[in-house]
PDB file of C-alpha atoms and ligand atoms in Angstrom:
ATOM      1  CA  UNK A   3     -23.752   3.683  -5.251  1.00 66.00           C
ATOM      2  CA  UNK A   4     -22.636   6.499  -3.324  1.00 77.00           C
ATOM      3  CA  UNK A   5     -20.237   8.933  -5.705  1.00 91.00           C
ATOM      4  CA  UNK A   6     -18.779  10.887  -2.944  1.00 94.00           C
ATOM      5  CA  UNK A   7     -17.808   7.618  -1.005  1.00 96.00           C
ATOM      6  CA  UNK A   8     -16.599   5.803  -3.897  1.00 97.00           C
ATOM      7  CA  UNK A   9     -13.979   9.055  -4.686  1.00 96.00           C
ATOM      8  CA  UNK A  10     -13.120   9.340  -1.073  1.00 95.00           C
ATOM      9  CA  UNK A  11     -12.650   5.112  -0.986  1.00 96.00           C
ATOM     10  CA  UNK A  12     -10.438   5.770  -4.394  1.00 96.00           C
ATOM     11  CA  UNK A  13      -8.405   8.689  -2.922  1.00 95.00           C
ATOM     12  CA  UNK A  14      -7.208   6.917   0.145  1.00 94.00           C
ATOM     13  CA  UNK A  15      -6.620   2.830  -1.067  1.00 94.00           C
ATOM     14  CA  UNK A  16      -6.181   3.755  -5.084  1.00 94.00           C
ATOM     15  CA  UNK A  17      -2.544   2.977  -4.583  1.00 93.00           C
ATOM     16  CA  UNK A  18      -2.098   0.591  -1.228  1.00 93.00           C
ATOM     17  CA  UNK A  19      -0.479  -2.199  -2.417  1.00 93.00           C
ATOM     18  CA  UNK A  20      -0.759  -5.244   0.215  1.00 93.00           C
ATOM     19  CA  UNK A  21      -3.927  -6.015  -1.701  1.00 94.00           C
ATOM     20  CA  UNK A  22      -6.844  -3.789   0.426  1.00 95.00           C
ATOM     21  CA  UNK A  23      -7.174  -1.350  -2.698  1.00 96.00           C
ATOM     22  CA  UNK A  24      -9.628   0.439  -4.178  1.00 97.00           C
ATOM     23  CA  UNK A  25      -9.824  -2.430  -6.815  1.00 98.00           C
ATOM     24  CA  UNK A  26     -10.163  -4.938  -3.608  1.00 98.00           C
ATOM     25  CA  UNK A  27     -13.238  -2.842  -1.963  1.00 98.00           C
ATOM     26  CA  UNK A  28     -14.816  -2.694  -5.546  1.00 98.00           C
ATOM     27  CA  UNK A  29     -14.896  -6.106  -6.318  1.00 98.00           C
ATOM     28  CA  UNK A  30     -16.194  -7.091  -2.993  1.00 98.00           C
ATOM     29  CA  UNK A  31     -18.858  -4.527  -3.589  1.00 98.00           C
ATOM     30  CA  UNK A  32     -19.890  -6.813  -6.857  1.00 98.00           C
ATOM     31  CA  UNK A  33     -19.051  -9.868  -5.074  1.00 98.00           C
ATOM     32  CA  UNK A  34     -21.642  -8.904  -2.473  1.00 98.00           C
ATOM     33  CA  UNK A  35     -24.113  -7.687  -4.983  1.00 98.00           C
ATOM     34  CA  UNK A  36     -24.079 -11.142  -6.072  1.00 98.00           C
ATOM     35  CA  UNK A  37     -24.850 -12.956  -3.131  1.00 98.00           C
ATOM     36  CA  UNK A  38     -27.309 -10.468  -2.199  1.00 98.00           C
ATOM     37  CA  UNK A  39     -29.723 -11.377  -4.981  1.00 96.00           C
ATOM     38  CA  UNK A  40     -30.897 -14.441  -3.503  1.00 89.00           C
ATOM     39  CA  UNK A  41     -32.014 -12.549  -0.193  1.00 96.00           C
ATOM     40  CA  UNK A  42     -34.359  -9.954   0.881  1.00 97.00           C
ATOM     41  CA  UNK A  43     -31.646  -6.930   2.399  1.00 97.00           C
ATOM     42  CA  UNK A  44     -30.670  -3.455   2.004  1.00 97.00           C
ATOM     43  CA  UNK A  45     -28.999  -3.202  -0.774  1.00 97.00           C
ATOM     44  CA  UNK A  46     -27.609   0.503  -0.076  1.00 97.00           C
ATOM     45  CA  UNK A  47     -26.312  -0.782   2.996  1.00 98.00           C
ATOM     46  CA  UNK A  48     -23.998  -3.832   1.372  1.00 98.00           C
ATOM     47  CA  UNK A  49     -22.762  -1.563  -0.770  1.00 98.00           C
ATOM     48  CA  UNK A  50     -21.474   1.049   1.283  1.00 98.00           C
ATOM     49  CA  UNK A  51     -20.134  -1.414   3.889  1.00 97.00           C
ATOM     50  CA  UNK A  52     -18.301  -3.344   1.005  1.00 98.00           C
ATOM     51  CA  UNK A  53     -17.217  -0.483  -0.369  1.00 97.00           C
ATOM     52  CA  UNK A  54     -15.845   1.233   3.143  1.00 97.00           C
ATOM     53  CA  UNK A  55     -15.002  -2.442   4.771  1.00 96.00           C
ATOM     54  CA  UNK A  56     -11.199  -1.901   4.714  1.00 94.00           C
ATOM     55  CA  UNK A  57     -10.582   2.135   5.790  1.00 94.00           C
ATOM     56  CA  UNK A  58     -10.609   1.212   9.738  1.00 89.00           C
ATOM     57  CA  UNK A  59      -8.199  -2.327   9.431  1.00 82.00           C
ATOM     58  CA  UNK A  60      -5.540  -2.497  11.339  1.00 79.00           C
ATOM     59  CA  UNK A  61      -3.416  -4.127   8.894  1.00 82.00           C
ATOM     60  CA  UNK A  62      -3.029  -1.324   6.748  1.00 84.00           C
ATOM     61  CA  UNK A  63      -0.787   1.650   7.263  1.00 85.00           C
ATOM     62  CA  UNK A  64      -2.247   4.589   8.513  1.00 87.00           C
ATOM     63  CA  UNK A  65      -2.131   6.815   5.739  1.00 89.00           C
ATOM     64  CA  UNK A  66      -4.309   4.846   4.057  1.00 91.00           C
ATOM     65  CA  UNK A  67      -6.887   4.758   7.221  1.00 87.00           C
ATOM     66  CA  UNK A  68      -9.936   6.862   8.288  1.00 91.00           C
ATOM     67  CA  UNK A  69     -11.105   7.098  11.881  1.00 91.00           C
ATOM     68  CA  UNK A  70     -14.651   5.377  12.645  1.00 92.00           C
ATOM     69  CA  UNK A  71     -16.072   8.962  13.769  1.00 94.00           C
ATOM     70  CA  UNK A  72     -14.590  10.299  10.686  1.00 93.00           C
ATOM     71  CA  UNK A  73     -16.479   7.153   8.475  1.00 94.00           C
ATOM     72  CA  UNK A  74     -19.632   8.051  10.492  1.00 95.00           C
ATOM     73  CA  UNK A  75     -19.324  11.630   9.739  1.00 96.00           C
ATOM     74  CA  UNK A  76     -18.851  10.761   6.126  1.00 95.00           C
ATOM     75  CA  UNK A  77     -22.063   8.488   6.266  1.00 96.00           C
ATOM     76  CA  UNK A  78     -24.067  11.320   7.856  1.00 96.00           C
ATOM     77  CA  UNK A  79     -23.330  14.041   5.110  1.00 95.00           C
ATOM     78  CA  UNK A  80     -24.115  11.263   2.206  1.00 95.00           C
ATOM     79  CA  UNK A  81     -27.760  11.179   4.066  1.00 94.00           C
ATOM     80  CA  UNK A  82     -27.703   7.363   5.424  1.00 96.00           C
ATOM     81  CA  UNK A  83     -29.920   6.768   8.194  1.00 97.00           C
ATOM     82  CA  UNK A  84     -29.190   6.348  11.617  1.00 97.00           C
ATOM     83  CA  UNK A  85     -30.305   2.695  11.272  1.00 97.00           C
ATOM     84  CA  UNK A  86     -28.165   1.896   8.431  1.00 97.00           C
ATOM     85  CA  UNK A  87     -25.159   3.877   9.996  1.00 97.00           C
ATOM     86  CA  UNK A  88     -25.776   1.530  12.843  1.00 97.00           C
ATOM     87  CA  UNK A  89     -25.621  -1.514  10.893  1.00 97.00           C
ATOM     88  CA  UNK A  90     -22.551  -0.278   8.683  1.00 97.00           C
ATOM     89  CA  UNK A  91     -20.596   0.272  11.870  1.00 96.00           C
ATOM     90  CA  UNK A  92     -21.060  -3.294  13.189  1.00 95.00           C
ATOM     91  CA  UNK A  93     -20.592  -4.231   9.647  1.00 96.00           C
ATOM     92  CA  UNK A  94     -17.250  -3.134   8.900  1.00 95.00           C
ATOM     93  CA  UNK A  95     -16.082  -3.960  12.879  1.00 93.00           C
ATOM     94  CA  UNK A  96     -16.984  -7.338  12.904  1.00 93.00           C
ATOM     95  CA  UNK A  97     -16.250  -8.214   9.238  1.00 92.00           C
ATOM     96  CA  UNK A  98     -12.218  -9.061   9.992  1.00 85.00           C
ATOM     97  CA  UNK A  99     -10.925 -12.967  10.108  1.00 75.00           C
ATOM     98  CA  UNK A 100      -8.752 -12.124  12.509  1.00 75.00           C
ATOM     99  CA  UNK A 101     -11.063 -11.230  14.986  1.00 76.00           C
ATOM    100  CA  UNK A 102     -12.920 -14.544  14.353  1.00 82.00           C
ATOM    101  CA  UNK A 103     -16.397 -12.428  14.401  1.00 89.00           C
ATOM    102  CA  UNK A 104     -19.596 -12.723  12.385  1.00 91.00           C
ATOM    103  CA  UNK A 105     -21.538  -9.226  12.078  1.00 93.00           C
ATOM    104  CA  UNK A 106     -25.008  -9.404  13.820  1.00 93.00           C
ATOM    105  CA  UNK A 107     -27.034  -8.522  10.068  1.00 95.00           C
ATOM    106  CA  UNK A 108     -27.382 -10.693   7.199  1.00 97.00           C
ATOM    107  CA  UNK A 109     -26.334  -7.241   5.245  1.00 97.00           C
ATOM    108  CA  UNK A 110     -23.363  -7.704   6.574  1.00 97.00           C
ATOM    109  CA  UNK A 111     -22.658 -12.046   7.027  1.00 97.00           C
ATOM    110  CA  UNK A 112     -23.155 -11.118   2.805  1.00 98.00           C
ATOM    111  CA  UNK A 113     -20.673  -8.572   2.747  1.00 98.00           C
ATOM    112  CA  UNK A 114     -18.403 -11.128   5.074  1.00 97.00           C
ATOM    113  CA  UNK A 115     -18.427 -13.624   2.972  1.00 98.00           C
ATOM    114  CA  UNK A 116     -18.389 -11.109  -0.093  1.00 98.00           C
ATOM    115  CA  UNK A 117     -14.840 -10.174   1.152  1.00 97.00           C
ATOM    116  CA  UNK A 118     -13.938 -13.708   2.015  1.00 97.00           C
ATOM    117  CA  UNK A 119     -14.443 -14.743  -1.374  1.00 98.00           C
ATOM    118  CA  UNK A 120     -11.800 -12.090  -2.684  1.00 98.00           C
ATOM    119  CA  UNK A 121      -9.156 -14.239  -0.780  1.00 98.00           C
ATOM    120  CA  UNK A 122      -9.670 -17.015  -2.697  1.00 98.00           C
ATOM    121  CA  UNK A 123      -9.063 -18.185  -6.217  1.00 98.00           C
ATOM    122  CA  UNK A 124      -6.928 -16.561  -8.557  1.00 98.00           C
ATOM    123  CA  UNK A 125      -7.378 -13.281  -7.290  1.00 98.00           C
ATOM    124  CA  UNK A 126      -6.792 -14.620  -3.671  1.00 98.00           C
ATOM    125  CA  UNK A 127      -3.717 -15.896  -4.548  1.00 98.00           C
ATOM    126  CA  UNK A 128      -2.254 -12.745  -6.383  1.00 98.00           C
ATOM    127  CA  UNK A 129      -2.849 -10.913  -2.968  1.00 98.00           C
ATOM    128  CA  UNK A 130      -1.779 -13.562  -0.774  1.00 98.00           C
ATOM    129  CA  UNK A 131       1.866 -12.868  -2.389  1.00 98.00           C
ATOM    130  CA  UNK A 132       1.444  -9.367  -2.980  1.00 97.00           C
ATOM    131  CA  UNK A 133       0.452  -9.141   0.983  1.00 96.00           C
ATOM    132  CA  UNK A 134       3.475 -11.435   1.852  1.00 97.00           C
ATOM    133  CA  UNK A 135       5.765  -9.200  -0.250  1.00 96.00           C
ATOM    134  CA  UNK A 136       4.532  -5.934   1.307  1.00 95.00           C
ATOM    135  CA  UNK A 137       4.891  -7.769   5.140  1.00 95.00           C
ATOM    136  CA  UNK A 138       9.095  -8.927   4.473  1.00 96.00           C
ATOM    137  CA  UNK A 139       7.251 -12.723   4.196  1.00 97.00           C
ATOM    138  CA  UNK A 140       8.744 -15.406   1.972  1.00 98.00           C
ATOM    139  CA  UNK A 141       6.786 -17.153  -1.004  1.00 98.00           C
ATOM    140  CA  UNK A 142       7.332 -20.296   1.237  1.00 97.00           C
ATOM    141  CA  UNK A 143       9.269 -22.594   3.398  1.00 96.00           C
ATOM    142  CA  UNK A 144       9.612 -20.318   6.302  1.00 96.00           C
ATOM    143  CA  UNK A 145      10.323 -22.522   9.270  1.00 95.00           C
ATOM    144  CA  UNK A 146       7.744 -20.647  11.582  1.00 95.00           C
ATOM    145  CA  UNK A 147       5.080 -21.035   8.855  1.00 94.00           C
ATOM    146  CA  UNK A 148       4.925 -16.912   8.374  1.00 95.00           C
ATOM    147  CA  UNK A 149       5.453 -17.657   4.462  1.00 97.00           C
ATOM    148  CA  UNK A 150       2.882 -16.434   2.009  1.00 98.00           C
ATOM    149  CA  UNK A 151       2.154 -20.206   0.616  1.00 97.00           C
ATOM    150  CA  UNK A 152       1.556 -21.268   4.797  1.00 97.00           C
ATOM    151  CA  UNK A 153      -1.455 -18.660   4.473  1.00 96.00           C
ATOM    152  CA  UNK A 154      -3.087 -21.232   2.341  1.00 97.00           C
ATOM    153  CA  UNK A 155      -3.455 -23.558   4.746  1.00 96.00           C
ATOM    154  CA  UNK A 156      -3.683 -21.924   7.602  1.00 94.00           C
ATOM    155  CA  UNK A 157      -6.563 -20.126   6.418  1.00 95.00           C
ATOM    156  CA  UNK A 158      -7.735 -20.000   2.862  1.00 97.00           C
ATOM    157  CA  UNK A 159      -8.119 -23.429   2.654  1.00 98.00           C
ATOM    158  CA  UNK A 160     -10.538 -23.441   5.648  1.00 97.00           C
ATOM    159  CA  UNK A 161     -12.503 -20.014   4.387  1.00 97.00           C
ATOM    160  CA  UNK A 162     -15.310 -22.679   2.583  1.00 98.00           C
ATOM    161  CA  UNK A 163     -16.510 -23.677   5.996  1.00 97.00           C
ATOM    162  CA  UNK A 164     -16.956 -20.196   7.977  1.00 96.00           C
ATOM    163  CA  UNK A 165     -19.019 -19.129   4.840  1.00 97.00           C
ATOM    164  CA  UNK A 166     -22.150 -17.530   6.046  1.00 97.00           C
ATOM    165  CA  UNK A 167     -24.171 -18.112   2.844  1.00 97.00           C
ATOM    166  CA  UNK A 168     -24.634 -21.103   0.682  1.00 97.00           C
ATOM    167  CA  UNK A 169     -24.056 -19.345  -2.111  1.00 97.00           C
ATOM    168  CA  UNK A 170     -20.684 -17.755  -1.185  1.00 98.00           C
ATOM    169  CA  UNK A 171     -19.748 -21.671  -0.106  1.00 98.00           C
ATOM    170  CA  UNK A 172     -20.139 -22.745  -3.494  1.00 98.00           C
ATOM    171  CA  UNK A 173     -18.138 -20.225  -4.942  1.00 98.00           C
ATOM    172  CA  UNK A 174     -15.010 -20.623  -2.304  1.00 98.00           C
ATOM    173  CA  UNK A 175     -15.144 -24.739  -2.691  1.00 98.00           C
ATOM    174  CA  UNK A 176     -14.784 -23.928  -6.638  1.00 98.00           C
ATOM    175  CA  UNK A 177     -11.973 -21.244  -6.001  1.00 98.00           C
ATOM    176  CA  UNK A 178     -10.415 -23.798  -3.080  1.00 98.00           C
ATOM    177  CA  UNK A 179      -9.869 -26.320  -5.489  1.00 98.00           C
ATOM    178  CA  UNK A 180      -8.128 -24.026  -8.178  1.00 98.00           C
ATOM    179  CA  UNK A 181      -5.610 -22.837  -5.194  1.00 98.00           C
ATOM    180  CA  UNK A 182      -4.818 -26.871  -5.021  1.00 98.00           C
ATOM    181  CA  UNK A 183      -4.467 -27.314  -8.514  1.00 98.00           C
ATOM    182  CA  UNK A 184      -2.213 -23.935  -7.921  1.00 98.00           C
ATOM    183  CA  UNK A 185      -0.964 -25.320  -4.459  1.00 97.00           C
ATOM    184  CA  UNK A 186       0.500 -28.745  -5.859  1.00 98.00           C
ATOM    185  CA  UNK A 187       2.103 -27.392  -9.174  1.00 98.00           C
ATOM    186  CA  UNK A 188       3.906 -24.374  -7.405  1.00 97.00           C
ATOM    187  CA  UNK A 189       5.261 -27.607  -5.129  1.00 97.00           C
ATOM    188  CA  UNK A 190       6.033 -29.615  -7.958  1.00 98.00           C
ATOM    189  CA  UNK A 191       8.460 -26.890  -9.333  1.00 98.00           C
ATOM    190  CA  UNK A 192       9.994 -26.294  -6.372  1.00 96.00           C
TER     191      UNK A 192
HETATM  192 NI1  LIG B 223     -11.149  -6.592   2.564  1.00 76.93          NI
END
């Protein structure tokens, strides 16, 4: 892993809070890692992307945002190839659910679905509230379903089936039926 990239990736998300930190991008990078081991793929490549995936969203404030000519400039000085800057772009530009894309590499359907996986289980549900906080949402029961505990059905529940990789679809079907088991106690107190 790139030192330089990780610092600058630690500098600008070490303290967002709406769930896209530094922690976020790191455990995507492992998540990714993961998956990658049962393909043939450059590795350098899904761990860069991971690592980088959330500095251009446009969910986060801008503070906590970089340019995509300043990411490519970045990628340049840490020596990455033109072909893996390439891919890396169309990585971290198709990677978003709300733009309902898949990126064109299997580097970066593994990253997908590496960050995909961090929305679900435990961990998914700790940032679907911390998101909902940071956005004025309620925990649930708002009429116009904009309530953190909506989220779950509107789309984690569904993440299982726009997994790219078998692997990552195993995982999110295990983590899917914890946020159930989560899902139908948090009803049961209310
Ligand atoms: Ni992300």
């Amino acid at each position: 892993m790139n030192n330089t990239i990780d610092a600058v990736v630690k500098e600008k998300l070490g303290k967002e809070s709406s769930g896209h930190d530094y922690l976020h991008a790191k455990r995507v990078v492992k998540n990714a890692i993961s998956i990658a081991s049962d393909y043939k793929v450059d590795l350098e490549v899904i761990k860069v992307a991971a690592l980088i995936h959330d500095l251009i969203d446009h969910k986060l404030e801008s503070k906590f945002k970089l340019s995509i000519a300043e990411l490519e400039t970045l990628l340049i000085e840490n020596k990455y190839s033109i072909n893996q800057i390439v891919m890396i772009k169309d990585i971290i530009e198709n990677i978003s659910f709300s733009k309902g894309n898949v990126p064109s590499s299997l580097e970066g359907k593994i990253v997908q679905d590496a960050d995909r996986l961090d929305a679900l289980g435990a961990i998914g549900i700790a940032r679907t509230f911390a998101y909902g906080g940071k956005n004025n949402r309620l925990l649930y029961g708002d009429k116009n379903r904009e309530d953190s505990l909506s989220h779950f059905y509107d789309k984690l529940f569904k993440l299982d089936g726009l997994m790219n990789t078998k692997k990552a679809k195993e995982i999110a079907i295990e983590r899917i039926k914890f946020m159930r088991e989560f899902e139908q106690r948090m009803l049961s107190e209310i």
